[in-house]
Amino acid sequence: MKITSFNPSIITKDLESVVSVFEALGFEKKHNPTGTSALGNEYVSYRMTDANGFHVDVSRSSAPREQDLTTIRMNVDDFDEAYEFLTARGFTNPQSKAVTDTGSAKACILYSPSGFGINLIQHIKNHD
């Protein structure tokens, strides 16, 4: 398993407010994935990058949420291997093992035994 990127990810009800904070810090919207999760929740995300190459992801989901959730986004080249690696170390998938598969990416959030989250993602190359 190879980690291809690693950065903070914020899931919020107030997408534009959080995005505006990072824009004021010099981040720009670079990518805007949208879709439906494995559990049927609609999501909108922004991948943001600053001049130094730092990244932060900011997302909104239709899933009920009382407060913002901050996780670590970890992109990998082999989702299944990374999933097994993390679950063997006690990480759990609170969504009954559901994995979002858009055809171009597989993703889910896994939680460590101490409570921090990793948003595990594999982008699937479906073109040359």
C-alpha positions in Angstrom: 0.0 0.0 0.0 1.3 3.4 -1.0 -0.1 6.6 0.6 -0.5 9.2 -2.3 -1.7 12.1 -0.2 -2.4 12.9 3.4 -4.2 16.0 4.7 -6.9 17.4 7.0 -10.6 17.0 6.0 -13.5 18.9 7.5 -17.1 17.8 7.2 -19.5 20.6 8.1 -23.1 21.8 7.8 -21.8 25.3 6.9 -19.7 24.6 3.8 -19.3 28.2 2.5 -18.4 29.6 5.9 -15.6 27.1 6.4 -14.4 27.5 2.8 -14.2 31.3 3.2 -11.9 30.9 6.2 -9.5 28.9 4.1 -9.8 31.2 1.2 -8.8 34.1 3.5 -5.8 32.0 4.5 -4.8 31.8 0.8 -6.3 28.4 -0.2 -8.1 28.1 -3.5 -10.8 25.6 -4.6 -9.1 23.2 -7.0 -11.5 20.2 -7.3 -15.3 19.9 -6.5 -16.4 16.3 -6.2 -20.2 15.8 -5.6 -22.3 12.7 -5.4 -24.1 10.2 -3.2 -22.5 8.1 -0.4 -23.0 4.4 0.1 -25.8 5.2 2.6 -27.6 7.5 0.2 -26.4 10.8 1.6 -25.7 13.6 -0.9 -22.3 15.3 -0.5 -20.4 18.3 -1.9 -16.7 18.7 -1.4 -13.9 21.2 -2.2 -10.3 20.2 -2.4 -8.4 23.3 -1.5 -4.7 24.1 -2.1 -2.4 27.0 -1.1 0.7 28.4 -2.8 2.9 26.1 -0.7 1.1 22.9 -1.9 -0.8 22.3 1.3 -4.2 20.8 1.0 -7.4 20.8 3.0 -10.8 19.2 2.1 -14.0 20.8 3.1 -17.3 18.9 2.6 -21.0 19.1 3.4 -23.2 16.0 3.6 -26.9 15.5 4.0 -26.2 13.1 6.8 -27.5 14.5 10.2 -24.6 16.2 12.0 -24.6 18.1 15.3 -21.1 19.5 14.9 -18.2 19.6 12.4 -16.1 16.5 12.0 -12.4 16.8 11.4 -10.6 13.7 9.9 -7.4 12.9 8.1 -7.8 12.3 4.4 -5.5 9.5 3.3 -5.4 8.7 -0.4 -3.9 5.2 -1.2 -3.2 3.2 -4.2 -4.9 0.1 -2.9 -8.1 0.7 -0.9 -8.7 -3.0 0.1 -5.1 -3.3 1.5 -5.4 -0.1 3.4 -8.8 -1.0 4.8 -7.5 -4.3 6.0 -4.3 -2.6 7.5 -6.4 -0.2 9.5 -9.2 -2.6 10.6 -6.5 -5.1 11.7 -5.3 -2.3 14.1 -8.7 -1.8 15.6 -10.2 0.9 13.2 -13.9 0.5 12.7 -16.4 1.5 10.0 -19.4 2.9 11.8 -21.5 2.6 8.6 -21.9 -1.2 8.8 -18.9 -1.6 6.5 -20.5 0.5 3.8 -18.0 1.9 1.2 -18.8 4.6 -1.3 -17.8 3.5 -4.8 -18.4 6.1 -7.5 -16.6 4.2 -10.2 -13.7 6.6 -10.1 -13.1 6.4 -6.3 -13.7 4.2 -3.3 -14.0 5.8 0.1 -15.1 5.5 3.7 -14.3 7.0 7.1 -12.7 4.6 9.6 -12.3 5.4 13.3 -9.4 4.5 15.5 -9.9 2.9 18.9 -9.1 6.3 20.5 -11.6 8.1 18.3 -9.7 9.9 15.5 -11.0 9.4 11.9 -9.3 8.6 8.7 -11.2 9.3 5.5 -9.7 6.5 3.4 -9.8 7.1 -0.4 -8.5 5.4 -3.5 -8.9 7.2 -6.8 -9.4 4.6 -9.6 -7.8 5.3 -12.9 -10.5 4.5 -15.5 -8.6 6.2 -18.4 -5.1 6.5 -19.8 
